[in-house]
């Protein structure tokens, strides 16, 4: 074998080793996060991120699952407290959602990107959204956004202002994903709302019902007031 051929083979070997190393590094960098089921004897795999979604089967205690993405849905209480975080996972040839309350990932925060879809509303929340939409065009609620939201949800006199409402439930407020139908959507104190904050009702499709001189449908942007997030009240509803 000539010296020239030996040098060529050596360069090729170095290249292949480097390529293999790079592939290994890339594989580690893009490896999907995993979680361990801590519900005994099993956790329910559901078709969507809430306990109202259909069961797709169960995943046994101790199983390791790959987490594709996360969504916010119904609240579930587990060993480490209450959470509305749900993980989209695959197990046994099926893909669905499991509550983070029964999936150990080493943190209470999301470990995967947002799935980008709104949680399906409960029947109650859906009726609330429909009722809010039915009021479009009505007058008499301008400047009374909090009072109107409480009316839509079947209560009254709970909070003195939109911002007071936000402060009272701040630990339950989400900023990720599209707010589901019926959700209460908060905006911060600003000159446009007299520094009382603002609150609207989500229709679940990226549009919202809001009070003004006439009740109307708007998008998420609210001029002059910062978006604070959304939550689903535990109120009577419609």
Coordinates of N, CA and C in Angstrom, one line a residue:
X1 N 0.9 -1.2 0.0 CA 0.0 0.0 0.0 C 0.9 1.2 0.0
X2 N 0.6 2.2 -0.9 CA 1.4 3.4 -1.0 C 1.2 4.3 0.2
X3 N 2.1 5.2 0.4 CA 2.0 6.2 1.5 C 0.8 7.1 1.2
X4 N 0.6 7.5 -0.1 CA -0.5 8.3 -0.5 C -1.9 7.7 -0.2
X5 N -2.0 6.4 -0.5 CA -3.2 5.7 -0.2 C -3.5 5.6 1.3
X6 N -2.4 5.3 2.1 CA -2.6 5.2 3.5 C -3.1 6.6 4.1
X7 N -2.5 7.7 3.6 CA -3.0 9.0 4.0 C -4.5 9.2 3.7
X8 N -4.9 8.8 2.5 CA -6.3 8.9 2.1 C -7.2 8.1 3.0
X9 N -6.8 6.9 3.3 CA -7.6 6.0 4.1 C -7.7 6.6 5.5
X10 N -6.6 7.1 6.0 CA -6.6 7.7 7.4 C -7.5 8.9 7.4
X11 N -7.5 9.8 6.4 CA -8.4 10.9 6.4 C -9.8 10.5 6.3
X12 N -10.1 9.4 5.6 CA -11.5 8.9 5.5 C -12.0 8.4 6.8
X13 N -11.1 7.7 7.5 CA -11.4 7.1 8.9 C -11.7 8.3 9.9
X14 N -10.9 9.3 9.8 CA -11.1 10.4 10.7 C -12.4 11.1 10.4
X15 N -12.8 11.2 9.2 CA -14.0 11.8 8.8 C -15.2 11.0 9.3
X16 N -15.1 9.6 9.1 CA -16.2 8.8 9.5 C -16.4 8.8 11.0
X17 N -15.3 8.8 11.8 CA -15.3 8.9 13.2 C -16.0 10.2 13.7
X18 N -15.6 11.3 13.0 CA -16.1 12.6 13.3 C -17.6 12.7 13.0
X19 N -18.0 12.1 11.9 CA -19.4 12.1 11.5 C -20.2 11.3 12.6
X20 N -19.7 10.1 13.0 CA -20.4 9.3 14.0 C -20.6 10.1 15.3
X21 N -19.5 10.8 15.7 CA -19.5 11.6 16.9 C -20.6 12.7 16.8
X22 N -20.6 13.4 15.7 CA -21.6 14.4 15.5 C -23.0 13.9 15.5
X23 N -23.2 12.7 14.9 CA -24.5 12.1 14.9 C -25.0 11.8 16.4
X24 N -24.0 11.3 17.2 CA -24.3 11.0 18.5 C -24.7 12.2 19.3
X25 N -23.9 13.3 19.1 CA -24.2 14.6 19.8 C -25.5 15.1 19.4
X26 N -25.8 15.1 18.0 CA -27.1 15.6 17.6 C -28.2 14.8 18.2
X27 N -28.1 13.4 18.3 CA -29.1 12.6 18.8 C -29.4 13.0 20.3
X28 N -28.3 13.3 21.0 CA -28.5 13.7 22.4 C -29.2 15.1 22.5
X29 N -28.8 16.0 21.6 CA -29.3 17.3 21.7 C -30.8 17.4 21.4
X30 N -31.3 16.5 20.5 CA -32.7 16.5 20.1 C -33.5 15.4 20.7
X31 N -33.0 14.6 21.7 CA -33.7 13.6 22.3 C -34.9 14.1 23.0
X32 N -36.1 13.5 22.8 CA -37.3 13.9 23.4 C -37.2 13.7 24.9
X33 N -37.8 14.5 25.7 CA -37.8 14.3 27.2 C -38.7 13.1 27.5
X34 N -38.5 12.5 28.7 CA -39.3 11.4 29.1 C -39.8 11.6 30.5
X35 N -40.8 10.8 30.9 CA -41.3 10.9 32.3 C -41.6 9.5 32.8
X36 N -41.7 9.4 34.1 CA -42.0 8.1 34.7 C -43.4 8.1 35.4
X37 N -44.2 7.1 35.1 CA -45.6 7.1 35.6 C -45.5 6.8 37.1
X38 N -46.1 7.6 38.0 CA -46.0 7.4 39.4 C -47.4 7.2 40.0
X39 N -48.4 6.9 39.1 CA -49.7 6.6 39.6 C -49.8 5.1 39.8
X40 N -50.3 4.6 40.9 CA -50.3 3.1 41.2 C -51.8 2.7 41.2
X41 N -52.3 1.8 40.4 CA -51.5 0.9 39.5 C -51.2 1.4 38.1
X42 N -51.8 2.5 37.7 CA -51.6 3.0 36.4 C -52.2 4.4 36.2
X43 N -51.9 5.1 35.1 CA -52.5 6.4 34.8 C -53.3 6.2 33.5
X44 N -54.3 7.0 33.4 CA -55.2 6.9 32.2 C -54.6 7.7 31.1
X45 N -54.5 7.2 29.9 CA -54.1 7.9 28.7 C -55.4 8.4 28.0
X46 N -55.5 9.7 27.8 CA -56.7 10.3 27.3 C -56.5 10.9 25.9
X47 N -57.6 11.1 25.2 CA -57.5 11.6 23.9 C -57.2 13.1 23.8
X48 N -57.4 13.8 24.9 CA -57.1 15.2 25.0 C -56.6 15.6 26.4
X49 N -56.3 16.9 26.6 CA -55.7 17.3 27.9 C -56.7 17.7 29.0
X50 N -57.6 16.7 29.3 CA -58.5 17.0 30.4 C -59.2 15.6 30.8
X51 N -59.7 15.6 32.0 CA -60.3 14.4 32.5 C -61.6 14.1 31.8
X52 N -62.2 15.0 31.1 CA -63.4 14.8 30.3 C -63.2 14.2 29.0
X53 N -61.9 14.1 28.5 CA -61.6 13.4 27.3 C -61.7 11.9 27.4
X54 N -62.0 11.2 26.3 CA -62.1 9.8 26.3 C -60.8 9.1 26.7
X55 N -61.0 8.0 27.5 CA -59.8 7.2 27.8 C -59.3 6.3 26.6
X56 N -58.0 6.3 26.4 CA -57.4 5.6 25.3 C -56.8 4.3 25.8
X57 N -56.8 4.1 27.1 CA -56.1 3.0 27.7 C -55.4 3.4 29.0
X58 N -54.5 2.6 29.5 CA -53.8 3.0 30.7 C -52.3 2.7 30.5
X59 N -51.5 3.4 31.3 CA -50.0 3.1 31.3 C -49.6 2.7 32.8
X60 N -49.0 1.6 32.9 CA -48.7 1.1 34.3 C -47.7 1.9 35.1
X61 N -47.8 1.7 36.4 CA -46.8 2.4 37.3 C -45.4 2.0 36.9
X62 N -44.5 3.0 36.9 CA -43.1 2.8 36.7 C -42.7 2.8 35.2
X63 N -43.7 2.9 34.3 CA -43.4 2.9 32.9 C -42.7 4.3 32.5
X64 N -41.7 4.2 31.6 CA -41.1 5.4 31.1 C -41.8 5.7 29.7
X65 N -42.2 7.0 29.6 CA -42.8 7.4 28.3 C -42.1 8.6 27.7
X66 N -42.2 8.7 26.4 CA -41.6 9.8 25.7 C -42.6 11.0 25.6
X67 N -42.2 12.2 25.9 CA -43.1 13.3 26.0 C -42.9 14.1 24.7
X68 N -44.0 14.3 23.9 CA -43.9 15.0 22.6 C -44.1 16.5 22.7
X69 N -45.1 16.8 23.5 CA -45.4 18.3 23.8 C -46.3 18.4 25.0
X70 N -46.6 19.6 25.4 CA -47.5 19.8 26.6 C -48.6 20.7 26.3
X71 N -49.7 20.6 27.0 CA -50.9 21.5 26.9 C -51.4 21.8 28.3
X72 N -52.2 22.8 28.4 CA -52.9 23.1 29.7 C -54.3 22.6 29.5
X73 N -54.8 22.0 30.6 CA -56.2 21.5 30.6 C -56.8 21.5 31.9
X74 N -57.5 20.4 32.3 CA -58.2 20.4 33.6 C -57.2 20.2 34.7
X75 N -57.6 20.6 35.9 CA -56.7 20.5 37.1 C -56.8 19.1 37.7
X76 N -55.7 18.6 38.1 CA -55.6 17.3 38.7 C -54.6 17.4 39.9
X77 N -55.0 16.8 41.0 CA -54.1 16.8 42.2 C -53.4 15.5 42.3
X78 N -52.1 15.5 42.4 CA -51.2 14.3 42.6 C -50.4 14.4 43.8
X79 N -49.3 13.6 43.9 CA -48.5 13.5 45.1 C -47.8 14.9 45.3
X80 N -47.5 15.7 44.3 CA -46.7 16.9 44.4 C -47.6 18.1 44.3
X81 N -48.9 18.0 44.5 CA -49.8 19.1 44.4 C -50.7 19.1 43.2
X82 N -51.4 20.2 42.9 CA -52.4 20.3 41.8 C -51.7 20.9 40.6
X83 N -52.0 20.5 39.4 CA -51.5 21.0 38.2 C -52.5 20.9 37.1
X84 N -52.4 21.8 36.1 CA -53.3 21.7 34.9 C -52.4 21.4 33.7
X85 N -51.2 21.0 33.9 CA -50.2 20.6 32.8 C -50.5 19.2 32.4
X86 N -50.6 19.0 31.1 CA -50.8 17.6 30.5 C -49.7 17.4 29.5
X87 N -49.2 16.1 29.5 CA -48.2 15.7 28.5 C -48.7 14.8 27.4
X88 N -48.4 15.1 26.2 CA -48.7 14.2 25.1 C -47.6 13.2 25.0
X89 N -48.0 11.9 25.1 CA -47.0 10.9 25.2 C -47.4 9.7 24.3
X90 N -46.4 8.8 24.1 CA -46.7 7.6 23.3 C -46.3 6.4 24.2
X91 N -47.2 5.4 24.2 CA -46.9 4.1 24.9 C -47.7 3.0 24.3
X92 N -47.0 1.9 24.1 CA -47.7 0.7 23.6 C -48.4 0.9 22.3
X93 N -47.8 1.7 21.4 CA -48.4 1.9 20.1 C -49.5 3.0 20.1
X94 N -49.8 3.6 21.3 CA -50.9 4.6 21.3 C -50.3 5.9 21.7
X95 N -50.9 7.0 21.3 CA -50.5 8.4 21.6 C -51.7 9.1 22.2
X96 N -51.5 9.8 23.3 CA -52.5 10.5 24.0 C -52.0 11.4 25.0
X97 N -52.8 11.9 25.9 CA -52.4 12.8 27.0 C -52.5 12.2 28.4
X98 N -51.5 12.5 29.2 CA -51.6 12.1 30.6 C -51.3 13.3 31.5
X99 N -52.0 13.4 32.6 CA -51.7 14.5 33.5 C -50.3 14.5 34.1
X100 N -49.7 15.7 34.2 CA -48.4 15.8 34.8 C -48.4 15.4 36.3
X101 N -49.6 15.4 36.9 CA -49.7 15.1 38.3 C -49.2 13.7 38.6
X102 N -49.3 12.8 37.6 CA -48.9 11.4 37.8 C -47.8 11.0 36.9
X103 N -47.0 12.0 36.4 CA -45.9 11.7 35.6 C -44.7 12.4 36.1
X104 N -43.7 11.7 36.6 CA -42.5 12.3 37.2 C -41.5 12.7 36.1
X105 N -41.2 14.0 36.1 CA -40.2 14.5 35.1 C -39.1 15.2 35.8
X106 N -39.1 15.4 37.1 CA -38.1 16.1 37.8 C -38.4 17.6 38.0
X107 N -39.5 18.0 37.5 CA -39.9 19.4 37.6 C -41.4 19.6 37.5
X108 N -41.9 20.7 38.1 CA -43.3 21.0 38.0 C -43.6 21.8 36.7
X109 N -42.6 22.2 36.0 CA -42.8 22.9 34.8 C -42.8 22.0 33.6
X110 N -43.2 22.6 32.5 CA -43.3 21.8 31.2 C -41.8 21.5 30.8
X111 N -41.6 20.2 30.3 CA -40.3 19.8 29.8 C -40.3 19.7 28.3
X112 N -41.4 20.0 27.6 CA -41.5 19.9 26.2 C -42.3 21.1 25.7
X113 N -42.2 21.4 24.4 CA -42.8 22.6 23.8 C -44.4 22.4 23.9
X114 N -45.0 23.6 23.8 CA -46.5 23.6 23.8 C -47.0 22.9 22.6
X115 N -48.1 22.2 22.8 CA -48.7 21.5 21.6 C -49.4 22.4 20.7
X116 N -49.7 23.6 21.1 CA -50.3 24.6 20.2 C -51.8 24.4 20.0
X117 N -52.4 23.6 20.8 CA -53.9 23.5 20.7 C -54.5 23.8 22.0
X118 N -55.7 24.3 21.9 CA -56.5 24.7 23.2 C -57.1 23.4 23.8
X119 N -57.1 23.3 25.1 CA -57.8 22.2 25.7 C -59.3 22.3 25.4
X120 N -59.9 21.2 25.2 CA -61.3 21.1 24.9 C -62.1 21.6 26.1
X121 N -63.1 22.5 26.0 CA -63.8 23.0 27.1 C -64.8 22.0 27.6
X122 N -65.1 22.1 28.9 CA -66.2 21.3 29.5 C -67.5 21.8 28.9
X123 N -68.6 21.0 29.1 CA -69.9 21.4 28.6 C -70.3 22.7 29.2
X124 N -70.0 22.9 30.5 CA -70.3 24.1 31.2 C -69.6 25.3 30.6
X125 N -68.3 25.2 30.3 CA -67.5 26.3 29.8 C -68.0 26.6 28.3
X126 N -68.4 25.5 27.6 CA -68.9 25.8 26.2 C -70.2 26.5 26.2
X127 N -71.0 26.2 27.2 CA -72.3 27.0 27.3 C -72.0 28.4 27.7
X128 N -71.0 28.7 28.6 CA -70.7 30.0 28.9 C -70.2 30.8 27.7
X129 N -69.4 30.2 26.9 CA -68.9 30.8 25.7 C -70.1 31.2 24.7
X130 N -71.0 30.2 24.6 CA -72.2 30.5 23.7 C -73.0 31.6 24.3
X131 N -73.2 31.6 25.6 CA -74.0 32.7 26.2 C -73.3 34.1 26.0
X132 N -72.0 34.1 26.2 CA -71.3 35.4 25.9 C -71.5 35.8 24.5
X133 N -71.4 34.9 23.6 CA -71.5 35.3 22.1 C -73.0 35.8 21.9
X134 N -73.9 35.2 22.6 CA -75.3 35.6 22.4 C -75.6 37.0 22.8
X135 N -74.7 37.6 23.6 CA -74.9 39.0 24.1 C -74.3 40.0 23.2
X136 N -73.6 39.6 22.2 CA -72.9 40.5 21.3 C -74.0 41.5 20.7
X137 N -73.6 42.8 20.8 CA -74.5 43.9 20.3 C -75.3 44.5 21.5
X138 N -75.3 43.9 22.7 CA -76.0 44.5 23.8 C -75.2 45.7 24.3
X139 N -75.9 46.6 25.0 CA -75.3 47.8 25.6 C -75.5 47.8 27.1
X140 N -74.9 48.7 27.8 CA -75.1 48.8 29.2 C -74.0 48.2 30.1
X141 N -73.0 47.6 29.5 CA -71.9 47.0 30.2 C -70.6 47.7 30.1
X142 N -70.6 48.8 29.4 CA -69.3 49.5 29.2 C -68.7 50.0 30.5
X143 N -67.4 49.6 30.7 CA -66.7 49.9 32.0 C -67.0 48.9 33.1
X144 N -67.8 47.9 32.8 CA -68.2 46.9 33.8 C -67.7 45.5 33.4
X145 N -66.5 45.4 32.9 CA -66.1 44.1 32.3 C -66.1 42.9 33.4
X146 N -65.6 43.2 34.6 CA -65.6 42.2 35.6 C -67.0 41.8 36.0
X147 N -67.9 42.7 36.1 CA -69.3 42.5 36.5 C -69.9 41.6 35.4
X148 N -69.6 41.9 34.1 CA -70.2 41.2 33.0 C -69.7 39.8 33.0
X149 N -68.4 39.6 33.1 CA -67.8 38.2 33.1 C -68.4 37.4 34.2
X150 N -68.6 37.9 35.4 CA -69.2 37.2 36.5 C -70.7 36.9 36.1
X151 N -71.4 37.8 35.5 CA -72.8 37.5 35.1 C -72.8 36.4 34.1
X152 N -71.9 36.4 33.1 CA -71.8 35.3 32.1 C -71.6 34.0 32.8
X153 N -70.8 33.9 33.8 CA -70.4 32.7 34.5 C -71.4 32.4 35.7
X154 N -72.5 33.2 35.8 CA -73.6 32.8 36.7 C -73.3 33.2 38.2
X155 N -72.4 34.2 38.4 CA -72.2 34.7 39.8 C -72.2 36.2 39.8
X156 N -72.1 36.8 40.9 CA -72.1 38.3 41.0 C -71.4 38.7 42.3
X157 N -70.7 39.9 42.2 CA -70.1 40.5 43.4 C -68.9 39.7 44.0
X158 N -68.2 38.9 43.1 CA -67.1 38.1 43.6 C -65.8 39.0 43.8
X159 N -65.5 39.8 42.7 CA -64.3 40.6 42.7 C -64.7 42.0 42.4
X160 N -64.0 43.0 43.0 CA -64.3 44.4 42.7 C -63.8 44.9 41.3
X161 N -62.8 44.2 40.7 CA -62.3 44.7 39.5 C -61.7 43.5 38.7
X162 N -61.4 43.7 37.5 CA -60.7 42.7 36.7 C -59.3 42.4 37.3
X163 N -58.6 43.4 37.7 CA -57.2 43.1 38.2 C -57.3 42.5 39.6
X164 N -58.3 42.8 40.4 CA -58.4 42.2 41.7 C -58.7 40.7 41.4
X165 N -59.5 40.4 40.4 CA -59.8 39.0 40.0 C -58.6 38.3 39.7
X166 N -57.8 38.9 38.8 CA -56.5 38.3 38.4 C -55.6 38.0 39.6
X167 N -55.5 39.0 40.5 CA -54.6 38.8 41.7 C -55.1 37.7 42.5
X168 N -56.4 37.5 42.6 CA -56.9 36.5 43.5 C -56.7 35.0 42.9
X169 N -56.5 34.9 41.6 CA -56.4 33.6 41.0 C -55.1 33.5 40.3
X170 N -54.1 34.3 40.6 CA -52.9 34.4 39.8 C -52.2 33.1 39.7
X171 N -52.2 32.2 40.7 CA -51.6 31.0 40.7 C -52.2 30.0 39.7
X172 N -53.4 30.2 39.2 CA -54.1 29.4 38.3 C -54.0 29.9 36.8
X173 N -53.4 31.0 36.6 CA -53.4 31.7 35.3 C -52.4 31.1 34.4
X174 N -52.7 30.8 33.2 CA -51.8 30.3 32.1 C -51.6 31.3 31.1
X175 N -50.3 31.3 30.5 CA -50.0 32.2 29.5 C -49.8 31.5 28.1
X176 N -49.7 30.2 28.2 CA -49.4 29.4 26.9 C -50.7 28.9 26.3
X177 N -50.6 28.8 25.0 CA -51.7 28.2 24.2 C -52.9 29.1 24.0
X178 N -53.8 28.7 23.2 CA -55.0 29.4 22.9 C -56.0 29.2 24.1
X179 N -56.5 30.2 24.7 CA -57.5 30.0 25.8 C -58.7 29.2 25.3
X180 N -59.1 28.2 26.0 CA -60.3 27.4 25.6 C -61.6 28.2 25.7
X181 N -62.6 27.7 25.1 CA -63.9 28.3 25.1 C -64.4 28.5 26.5
X182 N -64.9 29.7 26.8 CA -65.4 30.0 28.1 C -64.4 30.5 29.1
X183 N -63.1 30.4 28.8 CA -62.0 30.8 29.7 C -62.1 32.3 29.9
X184 N -61.7 32.7 31.1 CA -61.6 34.2 31.5 C -60.2 34.6 31.1
X185 N -60.1 35.7 30.3 CA -58.8 36.2 29.8 C -58.5 37.6 30.4
X186 N -57.3 37.7 31.0 CA -57.0 38.9 31.7 C -56.0 39.8 31.0
X187 N -56.2 41.2 31.2 CA -55.2 42.2 30.8 C -54.9 43.1 31.9
X188 N -53.7 43.6 32.0 CA -53.2 44.4 33.1 C -53.8 45.8 33.2
X189 N -53.5 46.4 34.4 CA -54.0 47.8 34.6 C -53.3 48.7 33.6
X190 N -54.0 49.6 33.0 CA -53.5 50.6 32.0 C -54.4 51.8 31.9
X191 N -53.9 52.9 31.3 CA -54.8 54.1 31.2 C -56.1 53.8 30.5
X192 N -56.1 52.9 29.5 CA -57.3 52.6 28.7 C -58.4 52.0 29.6
X193 N -58.0 51.3 30.7 CA -59.0 50.7 31.5 C -59.1 51.3 33.0
X194 N -58.6 52.5 33.1 CA -58.6 53.2 34.3 C -57.8 52.6 35.4
X195 N -56.8 51.7 35.0 CA -55.9 51.0 35.9 C -56.6 50.0 36.7
X196 N -57.8 49.5 36.2 CA -58.5 48.4 36.9 C -58.3 47.1 36.2
X197 N -57.6 47.1 35.1 CA -57.4 45.8 34.4 C -58.6 45.6 33.5
X198 N -58.5 44.6 32.7 CA -59.6 44.2 31.8 C -59.7 42.7 31.7
X199 N -60.9 42.2 31.4 CA -61.2 40.8 31.4 C -62.2 40.5 30.3
X200 N -62.0 39.4 29.6 CA -62.9 39.0 28.5 C -63.2 37.5 28.6
X201 N -64.1 37.0 27.7 CA -64.4 35.6 27.6 C -63.9 35.1 26.3
X202 N -63.2 34.0 26.3 CA -62.6 33.3 25.1 C -63.7 32.5 24.4
X203 N -63.6 32.5 23.1 CA -64.5 31.7 22.3 C -63.8 30.4 21.8
X204 N -62.5 30.3 22.2 CA -61.8 29.1 21.9 C -61.1 29.0 20.6
X205 N -61.3 30.0 19.7 CA -60.7 30.0 18.4 C -59.8 31.2 18.1
X206 N -59.3 31.8 19.2 CA -58.5 32.9 19.1 C -59.2 34.2 19.0
X207 N -60.6 34.2 19.2 CA -61.4 35.4 19.4 C -62.0 35.4 20.7
X208 N -62.5 36.7 21.1 CA -62.9 36.9 22.5 C -64.1 37.8 22.5
X209 N -65.0 37.6 23.5 CA -66.2 38.5 23.6 C -65.8 39.5 24.7
X210 N -66.0 40.8 24.4 CA -65.6 41.8 25.4 C -66.7 42.9 25.5
X211 N -66.7 43.5 26.7 CA -67.6 44.7 26.9 C -67.0 45.9 26.2
X212 N -67.8 46.8 25.8 CA -67.4 48.1 25.3 C -68.8 48.9 25.2
X213 N -68.8 49.9 24.4 CA -70.1 50.6 24.2 C -71.2 49.6 23.8
X214 N -70.8 48.7 23.0 CA -71.6 47.5 22.7 C -70.7 46.2 22.9
X215 N -71.3 45.2 23.3 CA -70.5 43.9 23.5 C -70.2 43.4 22.1
X216 N -68.9 43.1 21.9 CA -68.4 42.7 20.6 C -67.4 41.6 20.7
X217 N -67.1 41.0 19.5 CA -66.0 40.0 19.4 C -64.7 40.7 18.9
X218 N -63.6 40.4 19.6 CA -62.3 41.0 19.2 C -61.2 39.9 19.2
X219 N -60.0 40.2 18.7 CA -58.9 39.3 18.8 C -58.2 39.5 20.1
X220 N -57.1 38.7 20.4 CA -56.5 38.8 21.7 C -55.8 40.1 22.0
X221 N -55.3 40.8 21.0 CA -54.6 42.1 21.3 C -55.6 43.1 21.9
X222 N -55.2 43.8 22.9 CA -56.0 44.8 23.5 C -55.1 46.1 23.7
X223 N -55.4 47.1 22.8 CA -54.5 48.2 22.7 C -54.2 48.9 24.1
X224 N -52.9 49.0 24.4 CA -52.6 49.8 25.6 C -52.6 49.0 26.9
X225 N -52.9 47.7 26.9 CA -53.0 46.9 28.1 C -52.2 45.6 27.9
X226 N -51.3 45.2 28.8 CA -50.6 43.9 28.6 C -51.4 42.7 28.9
X227 N -51.2 41.7 28.0 CA -51.9 40.4 28.2 C -51.3 39.7 29.4
X228 N -52.2 39.2 30.3 CA -51.7 38.5 31.6 C -51.9 37.0 31.5
X229 N -52.9 36.5 30.7 CA -53.1 35.1 30.7 C -54.6 34.8 30.9
X230 N -54.9 33.5 31.0 CA -56.3 33.0 31.2 C -56.4 31.9 32.2
X231 N -57.6 31.7 32.7 CA -57.9 30.6 33.6 C -59.4 30.2 33.4
X232 N -59.7 29.0 33.9 CA -61.1 28.5 33.9 C -61.7 28.6 35.3
X233 N -62.7 29.4 35.5 CA -63.2 29.5 36.9 C -64.0 28.3 37.3
X234 N -64.1 28.1 38.6 CA -64.9 27.0 39.2 C -66.2 27.6 39.7
X235 N -67.0 28.2 38.8 CA -68.2 28.9 39.1 C -69.4 28.1 38.5
X236 N -70.6 28.5 38.9 CA -71.8 27.7 38.4 C -71.9 27.5 36.9
X237 N -71.6 28.6 36.2 CA -71.8 28.5 34.7 C -73.2 28.6 34.2
X238 N -73.4 28.1 33.1 CA -74.8 28.2 32.4 C -75.4 26.8 32.1

